[in-house]
CSV table of C-alpha atoms (C1' of nucleotides) in Angstrom, one decimal:
chain,number,residue,atom,x,y,z
A,1,UNK,CA,4.8,13.2,4.8
A,2,UNK,CA,5.2,15.4,1.8
A,3,UNK,CA,4.4,13.2,-1.1
A,4,UNK,CA,0.6,13.4,-0.7
A,5,UNK,CA,0.9,17.2,-0.5
A,6,UNK,CA,3.1,17.3,-3.6
A,7,UNK,CA,0.5,15.3,-5.4
A,8,UNK,CA,-2.4,17.6,-4.2
A,9,UNK,CA,-0.4,20.6,-5.4
A,10,UNK,CA,0.3,19.1,-8.8
A,11,UNK,CA,-3.4,18.1,-9.2
A,12,UNK,CA,-4.6,21.5,-8.2
A,13,UNK,CA,-2.3,23.1,-10.8
A,14,UNK,CA,-3.8,20.7,-13.3
A,15,UNK,CA,-6.0,17.5,-13.0
A,16,UNK,CA,-4.0,14.6,-14.4
A,17,UNK,CA,-3.6,10.9,-14.7
A,18,UNK,CA,-1.0,8.9,-12.8
A,19,UNK,CA,1.4,8.8,-15.6
A,20,UNK,CA,1.1,12.4,-16.4
A,21,UNK,CA,1.9,13.2,-12.8
A,22,UNK,CA,4.9,10.9,-12.9
A,23,UNK,CA,6.1,12.8,-15.9
A,24,UNK,CA,5.6,16.1,-14.2
A,25,UNK,CA,7.6,14.7,-11.2
A,26,UNK,CA,10.5,14.4,-13.6
A,27,UNK,CA,10.6,18.1,-14.2
A,28,UNK,CA,8.8,21.1,-12.6
A,29,UNK,CA,7.7,19.8,-9.2
A,30,UNK,CA,10.2,17.0,-9.5
A,31,UNK,CA,13.1,19.5,-9.3
A,32,UNK,CA,12.5,19.7,-5.5
A,33,UNK,CA,10.3,16.6,-4.9
A,34,UNK,CA,11.0,13.5,-6.9
A,35,UNK,CA,8.7,10.5,-7.0
A,36,UNK,CA,8.5,7.3,-9.1
A,37,UNK,CA,5.3,6.2,-10.7
A,38,UNK,CA,4.8,3.5,-8.1
A,39,UNK,CA,4.9,5.9,-5.3
A,40,UNK,CA,2.4,8.1,-7.2
A,41,UNK,CA,-0.1,5.3,-8.0
A,42,UNK,CA,-0.1,4.1,-4.4
A,43,UNK,CA,-0.5,7.6,-3.0
A,44,UNK,CA,-3.3,8.3,-5.5
A,45,UNK,CA,-5.1,5.2,-4.2
A,46,UNK,CA,-4.8,6.4,-0.6
A,47,UNK,CA,-5.9,10.0,-1.4
A,48,UNK,CA,-8.9,8.7,-3.2
A,49,UNK,CA,-9.8,6.4,-0.3
A,50,UNK,CA,-9.5,9.3,2.1
A,51,UNK,CA,-11.8,11.3,-0.3
A,52,UNK,CA,-9.3,14.1,-0.8
A,53,UNK,CA,-9.3,13.5,-4.5
A,54,UNK,CA,-11.6,11.7,-6.9
A,55,UNK,CA,-11.2,10.0,-10.3
A,56,UNK,CA,-13.1,11.9,-13.0
A,57,UNK,CA,-16.1,9.9,-14.3
A,58,UNK,CA,-15.2,7.6,-17.2
A,59,UNK,CA,-17.6,5.9,-19.6
A,60,UNK,CA,-16.0,2.5,-19.2
A,61,UNK,CA,-13.5,2.2,-16.3
A,62,UNK,CA,-11.0,-0.7,-16.7
A,63,UNK,CA,-7.6,-1.6,-15.6
A,64,UNK,CA,-4.8,-0.3,-17.8
A,65,UNK,CA,-7.2,2.5,-18.8
A,66,UNK,CA,-6.3,6.1,-18.3
A,67,UNK,CA,-7.7,7.6,-15.1
A,68,UNK,CA,-7.8,11.3,-14.4
A,69,UNK,CA,-8.0,12.7,-10.9
A,70,UNK,CA,-9.1,16.0,-9.5
A,71,UNK,CA,-8.8,17.5,-6.0
A,72,UNK,CA,-11.9,17.6,-3.8
A,73,UNK,CA,-12.5,20.5,-1.3
A,74,UNK,CA,-11.3,18.4,1.6
A,75,UNK,CA,-8.0,17.9,-0.3
A,76,UNK,CA,-7.6,21.6,-0.8
A,77,UNK,CA,-8.3,22.2,2.9
A,78,UNK,CA,-5.7,19.6,3.9
A,79,UNK,CA,-3.1,21.3,1.7
A,80,UNK,CA,-4.0,24.8,3.0
A,81,UNK,CA,-3.5,23.5,6.6
A,82,UNK,CA,-0.2,21.9,5.6
A,83,UNK,CA,1.3,25.1,4.3
A,84,UNK,CA,1.0,26.6,7.8
A,85,UNK,CA,2.1,23.5,9.7
A,86,UNK,CA,5.3,23.5,11.8
A,87,UNK,CA,7.9,21.2,10.3
A,88,UNK,CA,11.6,21.5,11.1
A,89,UNK,CA,14.2,21.4,8.3
A,90,UNK,CA,15.8,18.0,8.0
A,91,UNK,CA,19.4,17.4,8.7
A,92,UNK,CA,21.7,17.5,5.7
A,93,UNK,CA,22.4,14.0,4.3
A,94,UNK,CA,24.9,14.1,1.6
A,95,UNK,CA,26.9,11.1,0.4
A,96,UNK,CA,29.5,13.3,-1.3
A,97,UNK,CA,30.4,15.1,1.9
A,98,UNK,CA,30.5,11.7,3.6
A,99,UNK,CA,32.9,10.5,1.0
A,100,UNK,CA,35.1,13.5,1.6
A,101,UNK,CA,35.2,12.7,5.2
A,102,UNK,CA,36.0,9.0,4.4
A,103,UNK,CA,38.8,10.3,2.1
A,104,UNK,CA,40.3,12.0,5.1
A,105,UNK,CA,40.8,8.6,6.6
A,106,UNK,CA,41.6,6.3,3.7
A,107,UNK,CA,43.0,8.7,1.2
A,108,UNK,CA,41.7,10.8,-1.7
A,109,UNK,CA,42.4,8.4,-4.6
A,110,UNK,CA,39.7,8.9,-7.2
A,111,UNK,CA,37.9,11.6,-5.4
A,112,UNK,CA,39.1,14.5,-7.6
A,113,UNK,CA,37.5,13.0,-10.7
A,114,UNK,CA,34.2,12.6,-8.8
A,115,UNK,CA,34.3,16.2,-7.7
A,116,UNK,CA,34.9,17.3,-11.2
A,117,UNK,CA,32.0,15.2,-12.5
A,118,UNK,CA,29.7,16.6,-9.9
A,119,UNK,CA,30.8,20.1,-10.7
A,120,UNK,CA,29.9,19.6,-14.3
A,121,UNK,CA,26.5,18.1,-13.3
A,122,UNK,CA,25.7,21.1,-11.1
A,123,UNK,CA,26.7,23.5,-13.8
A,124,UNK,CA,24.3,21.8,-16.2
A,125,UNK,CA,21.5,21.9,-13.7
A,126,UNK,CA,22.1,25.5,-13.1
A,127,UNK,CA,22.0,26.2,-16.8
A,128,UNK,CA,18.7,24.4,-17.0
A,129,UNK,CA,17.2,26.4,-14.1
A,130,UNK,CA,18.3,29.6,-15.7
A,131,UNK,CA,16.7,28.6,-19.0
A,132,UNK,CA,13.4,28.1,-17.2
A,133,UNK,CA,13.8,31.4,-15.4
A,134,UNK,CA,14.3,33.2,-18.7
A,135,UNK,CA,11.4,31.4,-20.3
A,136,UNK,CA,8.8,31.6,-17.4
A,137,UNK,CA,9.8,34.6,-15.5
A,138,UNK,CA,11.3,36.9,-18.1
A,139,UNK,CA,9.1,39.9,-17.9
A,140,UNK,CA,8.0,41.7,-14.8
A,141,UNK,CA,5.7,42.3,-13.1
A,142,UNK,CA,4.1,39.0,-12.0
A,143,UNK,CA,1.2,38.1,-9.9
A,144,UNK,CA,1.6,36.5,-6.5
A,145,UNK,CA,1.5,32.9,-7.5
A,146,UNK,CA,4.1,33.5,-10.1
A,147,UNK,CA,6.3,35.4,-7.7
A,148,UNK,CA,6.2,32.5,-5.3
A,149,UNK,CA,7.0,30.0,-8.0
A,150,UNK,CA,9.9,32.2,-9.0
A,151,UNK,CA,11.2,32.2,-5.4
A,152,UNK,CA,11.1,28.4,-5.4
A,153,UNK,CA,13.1,28.4,-8.7
A,154,UNK,CA,15.5,30.9,-7.2
A,155,UNK,CA,16.2,28.5,-4.3
A,156,UNK,CA,17.2,25.9,-6.9
A,157,UNK,CA,19.5,28.4,-8.6
A,158,UNK,CA,21.0,29.5,-5.3
A,159,UNK,CA,21.5,25.9,-4.3
A,160,UNK,CA,23.3,25.0,-7.5
A,161,UNK,CA,25.4,28.1,-7.1
A,162,UNK,CA,26.4,27.1,-3.7
A,163,UNK,CA,27.5,23.6,-4.9
A,164,UNK,CA,29.5,25.1,-7.8
A,165,UNK,CA,31.2,27.4,-5.4
A,166,UNK,CA,32.0,24.8,-2.9
A,167,UNK,CA,33.1,22.2,-5.4
A,168,UNK,CA,35.5,24.7,-6.9
A,169,UNK,CA,36.9,25.5,-3.5
A,170,UNK,CA,37.2,21.8,-2.7
A,171,UNK,CA,39.0,21.0,-5.9
A,172,UNK,CA,41.4,23.8,-5.3
A,173,UNK,CA,42.0,22.5,-1.8
A,174,UNK,CA,42.6,18.9,-3.1
A,175,UNK,CA,45.1,20.0,-5.7
A,176,UNK,CA,47.2,22.0,-3.2
A,177,UNK,CA,48.2,18.7,-1.7
B,1,UNK,CA,23.9,2.9,0.4
B,2,UNK,CA,25.9,5.3,2.5
B,3,UNK,CA,25.1,4.2,6.0
B,4,UNK,CA,27.6,1.3,6.1
B,5,UNK,CA,30.3,3.6,4.7
B,6,UNK,CA,29.5,6.2,7.3
B,7,UNK,CA,29.9,3.6,10.0
B,8,UNK,CA,33.2,2.3,8.5
B,9,UNK,CA,34.5,5.9,8.5
B,10,UNK,CA,33.4,6.5,12.1
B,11,UNK,CA,35.0,3.2,13.2
B,12,UNK,CA,38.2,4.0,11.4
B,13,UNK,CA,38.4,7.3,13.1
B,14,UNK,CA,37.9,5.5,16.4
B,15,UNK,CA,36.8,2.0,17.3
B,16,UNK,CA,33.5,2.3,19.2
B,17,UNK,CA,30.5,0.5,20.6
B,18,UNK,CA,27.1,0.9,19.0
B,19,UNK,CA,25.9,3.5,21.5
B,20,UNK,CA,29.1,5.6,21.1
B,21,UNK,CA,28.5,5.6,17.4
B,22,UNK,CA,24.9,6.7,17.9
B,23,UNK,CA,26.2,9.6,20.0
B,24,UNK,CA,28.7,10.6,17.3
B,25,UNK,CA,26.0,10.4,14.7
B,26,UNK,CA,24.2,13.2,16.7
B,27,UNK,CA,27.2,15.5,16.1
B,28,UNK,CA,30.3,15.4,14.0
B,29,UNK,CA,29.5,12.9,11.2
B,30,UNK,CA,25.8,13.3,12.0
B,31,UNK,CA,25.9,16.9,10.7
B,32,UNK,CA,25.8,15.4,7.2
B,33,UNK,CA,24.7,11.9,7.8
B,34,UNK,CA,22.3,11.2,10.6
B,35,UNK,CA,21.3,7.8,11.9
B,36,UNK,CA,19.4,6.4,14.9
B,37,UNK,CA,20.8,3.7,17.2
B,38,UNK,CA,18.5,1.1,15.6
B,39,UNK,CA,19.9,1.7,12.2
B,40,UNK,CA,23.4,1.6,13.6
B,41,UNK,CA,22.9,-1.7,15.4
B,42,UNK,CA,21.3,-3.3,12.4
B,43,UNK,CA,24.1,-2.2,10.1
B,44,UNK,CA,26.8,-3.2,12.6
B,45,UNK,CA,25.3,-6.7,12.5
B,46,UNK,CA,25.4,-6.8,8.7
B,47,UNK,CA,29.0,-5.4,8.5
B,48,UNK,CA,30.1,-8.0,11.0
B,49,UNK,CA,28.4,-10.8,9.0
B,50,UNK,CA,30.2,-9.6,5.9
B,51,UNK,CA,33.5,-9.6,7.8
B,52,UNK,CA,34.1,-5.9,7.2
B,53,UNK,CA,34.3,-5.2,10.9
B,54,UNK,CA,34.7,-7.4,14.0
B,55,UNK,CA,33.8,-7.1,17.6
B,56,UNK,CA,36.8,-6.8,19.8
B,57,UNK,CA,37.3,-9.8,22.0
B,58,UNK,CA,35.6,-9.6,25.4
B,59,UNK,CA,36.2,-11.8,28.4
B,60,UNK,CA,32.6,-12.5,28.8
B,61,UNK,CA,30.3,-11.6,25.9
B,62,UNK,CA,26.6,-11.2,26.8
B,63,UNK,CA,23.6,-9.4,25.7
B,64,UNK,CA,23.2,-5.9,27.1
B,65,UNK,CA,27.0,-5.9,27.4
B,66,UNK,CA,29.1,-3.3,25.8
B,67,UNK,CA,30.6,-4.4,22.5
B,68,UNK,CA,33.3,-2.6,20.7
B,69,UNK,CA,33.9,-2.9,17.0
B,70,UNK,CA,36.9,-2.3,14.8
B,71,UNK,CA,37.3,-2.2,11.0
B,72,UNK,CA,39.0,-5.2,9.3
B,73,UNK,CA,41.3,-4.8,6.2
B,74,UNK,CA,38.4,-5.8,4.0
B,75,UNK,CA,36.3,-3.0,5.4
B,76,UNK,CA,39.0,-0.4,4.8
B,77,UNK,CA,39.3,-1.7,1.2
B,78,UNK,CA,35.6,-1.3,0.7
B,79,UNK,CA,35.6,2.2,2.0
B,80,UNK,CA,38.6,3.1,-0.2
B,81,UNK,CA,36.8,1.8,-3.3
B,82,UNK,CA,33.6,3.7,-2.3
B,83,UNK,CA,35.5,7.0,-2.2
B,84,UNK,CA,36.3,6.7,-5.9
B,85,UNK,CA,32.9,5.2,-6.9
B,86,UNK,CA,30.7,7.1,-9.4
B,87,UNK,CA,27.5,8.2,-7.6
B,88,UNK,CA,25.3,11.0,-9.0
B,89,UNK,CA,24.1,13.8,-6.7
B,90,UNK,CA,20.5,13.1,-5.6
B,91,UNK,CA,17.7,15.4,-6.6
B,92,UNK,CA,16.8,18.1,-4.0
B,93,UNK,CA,13.9,17.0,-1.9
B,94,UNK,CA,12.8,19.8,0.3
B,95,UNK,CA,9.4,20.1,2.0
B,96,UNK,CA,9.7,23.8,2.6
B,97,UNK,CA,10.1,24.6,-1.1
B,98,UNK,CA,7.2,22.3,-1.8
B,99,UNK,CA,5.1,24.2,0.7
B,100,UNK,CA,6.0,27.4,-1.0
B,101,UNK,CA,4.8,25.9,-4.3
B,102,UNK,CA,1.6,24.7,-2.6
B,103,UNK,CA,1.2,28.2,-1.2
B,104,UNK,CA,1.2,29.6,-4.8
B,105,UNK,CA,-2.0,27.6,-5.3
B,106,UNK,CA,-3.9,27.7,-2.0
B,107,UNK,CA,-2.5,30.9,-0.5
B,108,UNK,CA,0.3,31.9,1.9
B,109,UNK,CA,-1.6,31.9,5.2
B,110,UNK,CA,0.8,30.9,8.0
B,111,UNK,CA,3.8,30.5,5.7
B,112,UNK,CA,5.6,33.7,6.8
B,113,UNK,CA,5.8,32.5,10.4
B,114,UNK,CA,7.3,29.2,9.2
B,115,UNK,CA,9.9,30.9,7.1
B,116,UNK,CA,10.9,33.1,10.0
B,117,UNK,CA,11.2,30.0,12.2
B,118,UNK,CA,13.4,28.3,9.7
B,119,UNK,CA,15.5,31.4,9.3
B,120,UNK,CA,16.2,31.4,13.0
B,121,UNK,CA,17.0,27.6,13.0
B,122,UNK,CA,19.5,28.0,10.2
B,123,UNK,CA,21.1,31.0,11.9
B,124,UNK,CA,21.6,28.8,15.0
B,125,UNK,CA,23.1,26.0,13.0
B,126,UNK,CA,25.4,28.4,11.2
B,127,UNK,CA,26.6,29.7,14.6
B,128,UNK,CA,27.2,26.2,15.8
B,129,UNK,CA,29.3,25.3,12.7
B,130,UNK,CA,31.3,28.5,13.1
B,131,UNK,CA,32.0,27.6,16.7
B,132,UNK,CA,33.3,24.3,15.6
B,133,UNK,CA,35.4,26.0,13.0
B,134,UNK,CA,37.0,28.3,15.5
B,135,UNK,CA,37.6,25.4,17.9
B,136,UNK,CA,38.9,22.7,15.5
B,137,UNK,CA,40.4,24.7,12.6
B,138,UNK,CA,41.6,27.9,14.2
B,139,UNK,CA,45.3,27.8,13.5
B,140,UNK,CA,46.9,27.1,10.2
B,141,UNK,CA,48.6,25.2,8.7
B,142,UNK,CA,46.9,21.8,8.9
B,143,UNK,CA,47.7,18.3,7.5
B,144,UNK,CA,45.7,16.8,4.7
B,145,UNK,CA,43.0,14.9,6.7
B,146,UNK,CA,42.3,18.1,8.7
B,147,UNK,CA,42.0,20.2,5.5
B,148,UNK,CA,39.5,17.7,4.1
B,149,UNK,CA,37.5,17.7,7.3
B,150,UNK,CA,37.6,21.5,7.2
B,151,UNK,CA,36.3,21.5,3.6
B,152,UNK,CA,33.4,19.3,4.8
B,153,UNK,CA,32.6,21.7,7.5
B,154,UNK,CA,32.9,24.6,5.1
B,155,UNK,CA,30.1,22.9,3.0
B,156,UNK,CA,27.9,23.0,6.0
B,157,UNK,CA,28.6,26.6,6.6
B,158,UNK,CA,28.0,27.5,2.9
B,159,UNK,CA,24.8,25.6,2.9
B,160,UNK,CA,23.4,27.4,6.0
B,161,UNK,CA,24.6,30.7,4.5
B,162,UNK,CA,22.6,29.8,1.3
B,163,UNK,CA,19.5,29.1,3.3
B,164,UNK,CA,19.7,32.3,5.4
B,165,UNK,CA,20.1,34.3,2.2
B,166,UNK,CA,17.3,32.7,0.4
B,167,UNK,CA,14.9,32.8,3.4
B,168,UNK,CA,15.6,36.5,3.8
B,169,UNK,CA,14.8,37.1,0.1
B,170,UNK,CA,11.7,34.9,0.4
B,171,UNK,CA,10.4,36.8,3.4
B,172,UNK,CA,11.0,40.1,1.7
B,173,UNK,CA,9.1,38.8,-1.4
B,174,UNK,CA,6.2,37.6,0.7
B,175,UNK,CA,5.9,40.9,2.5
B,176,UNK,CA,5.8,42.9,-0.7
B,177,UNK,CA,2.4,41.4,-1.3
C,1,DA,C1',-3.0,-10.5,-36.1
C,2,DT,C1',1.0,-8.7,-34.1
C,3,DT,C1',3.7,-5.4,-32.3
C,4,DC,C1',4.6,-1.3,-29.6
C,5,DA,C1',3.8,2.5,-26.6
C,6,DC,C1',0.8,3.9,-23.0
C,7,DA,C1',-1.0,3.2,-18.5
C,8,DT,C1',-1.9,1.0,-14.2
C,9,DG,C1',-0.7,-2.0,-11.0
C,10,DT,C1',1.7,-6.0,-7.8
C,11,DA,C1',5.7,-7.8,-5.3
C,12,DA,C1',9.7,-7.8,-2.8
C,13,DA,C1',13.8,-5.8,-0.7
C,14,DT,C1',15.8,-2.2,1.8
C,15,DC,C1',15.8,2.0,4.6
C,16,DG,C1',14.1,5.0,8.2
C,17,DT,C1',11.4,5.9,12.3
C,18,DT,C1',9.0,4.9,16.6
C,19,DA,C1',8.0,2.1,20.4
C,20,DC,C1',9.2,-1.2,23.4
C,21,DA,C1',11.9,-5.2,25.8
C,22,DT,C1',15.9,-6.9,28.2
C,23,DG,C1',20.4,-7.5,30.3
C,24,DA,C1',24.4,-5.2,32.7
C,25,DT,C1',26.5,-1.7,35.6
C,26,DT,C1',26.7,1.9,38.9
C,27,DA,C1',25.2,4.7,42.8
C,28,DC,C1',23.0,4.9,46.9
D,1,DG,C1',19.0,-4.7,47.2
D,2,DT,C1',16.8,-1.3,44.5
D,3,DA,C1',16.7,2.4,41.3
D,4,DA,C1',18.7,4.8,37.6
D,5,DT,C1',21.4,4.6,33.7
D,6,DC,C1',23.9,2.4,30.1
D,7,DA,C1',23.8,-0.7,26.3
D,8,DT,C1',22.0,-3.9,23.0
D,9,DG,C1',18.4,-5.6,20.7
D,10,DT,C1',13.2,-6.9,18.7
D,11,DA,C1',9.1,-5.6,16.5
D,12,DA,C1',6.2,-3.1,13.6
D,13,DC,C1',5.2,0.2,10.2
D,14,DG,C1',5.6,3.4,6.5
D,15,DA,C1',8.6,5.2,2.7
D,16,DT,C1',11.5,4.3,-1.1
D,17,DT,C1',13.4,1.7,-4.8
D,18,DT,C1',13.7,-1.9,-8.3
D,19,DA,C1',11.8,-5.4,-11.0
D,20,DC,C1',8.1,-7.3,-13.0
D,21,DA,C1',3.1,-8.2,-14.6
D,22,DT,C1',-1.0,-7.0,-16.9
D,23,DG,C1',-4.4,-4.6,-19.6
D,24,DT,C1',-5.5,-0.9,-23.5
D,25,DG,C1',-5.3,1.3,-27.8
D,26,DA,C1',-3.1,2.6,-32.0
D,27,DA,C1',-0.2,1.6,-36.1
D,28,DT,C1',1.2,-1.6,-39.5
DNA sequence: ATTCACATGTAAATCGTTACATGATTAC
DNA sequence: GTAATCATGTAACGATTTACATGTGAAT
């Protein structure tokens, strides 16, 4: 149940229309919580119905017309409560690891190329994160919100670093065959 | 579309009934691809219909009766093809990182306790993986399938290590406030 | 006027989760 | 024979994904 909270966070950072949100879910917040525009529109409808957000008044509302939303106090309260809620980490669920396990049974044909491809993709993602880090968190010191956002970005960086390290190990292991 | 392939892999490792599979998806394969018994039964039905697996002959088939499945050649071929298939890594989707980002907007109340709880959970998971490593991959050298399975386990270990490191950093950062 | 990009939305299929129902087997 | 457990399965719902439909506004 994280999508509504992702949307509340995004709207608190900046009131937006559905499509703007969809675009921000392709970068920024989307780096650790992706969503399509359909998910977003549906969820906006639900959040509005529950009175956690509202559409900003428009002179002439119509379908196909831009609609901007903002968070109501009840929405901020819900998000505040969610931050402190207990929620266990989910099990890892990774198709690549599964494929490696399958390869142990049916052979590794074609796997090496996939690992190399993934390695390259993770290298690119890491470079992108590091660009963002330089751009947004270059100079110290920062206030608390910025330090928290930096920590989140750091998690992305660390995660990509883990993948690059593991894929390198795995490729070395495969080639020793 | 990984669940059918997870099941094919599990069945190739050892022909099993639905419930046995469900149990193995709580450990072993389940460490990186979890599934409930309902998902498994539904998928077993589909795989049987597509003639990728078959139920082993039983003297008196009946509902509520144990039914063991094995992989047919077509199933093995499908799995072999899947190992080499191009499939991009999925975007990270992590509620905890999202909560951290939300905390940058609405405050960190209650977050520290959650981070500590997660840290403890990841430490436990790491210990479990390391037990498995000692038990199953203690002595070298190993054949190729075992080296591949070891690499998969290593990914789990590295991933937990990443989390422990990041959570430690994050807690230190939070407390500097 | 027509076209194109913007913006919102509907529909359908699959996946994932939770609750529940039912038959078979075993232990007592 | 009754209860407990094993095993398979149905049903319902929400989340996710993909494809498509519709209306608006700006450019030519």
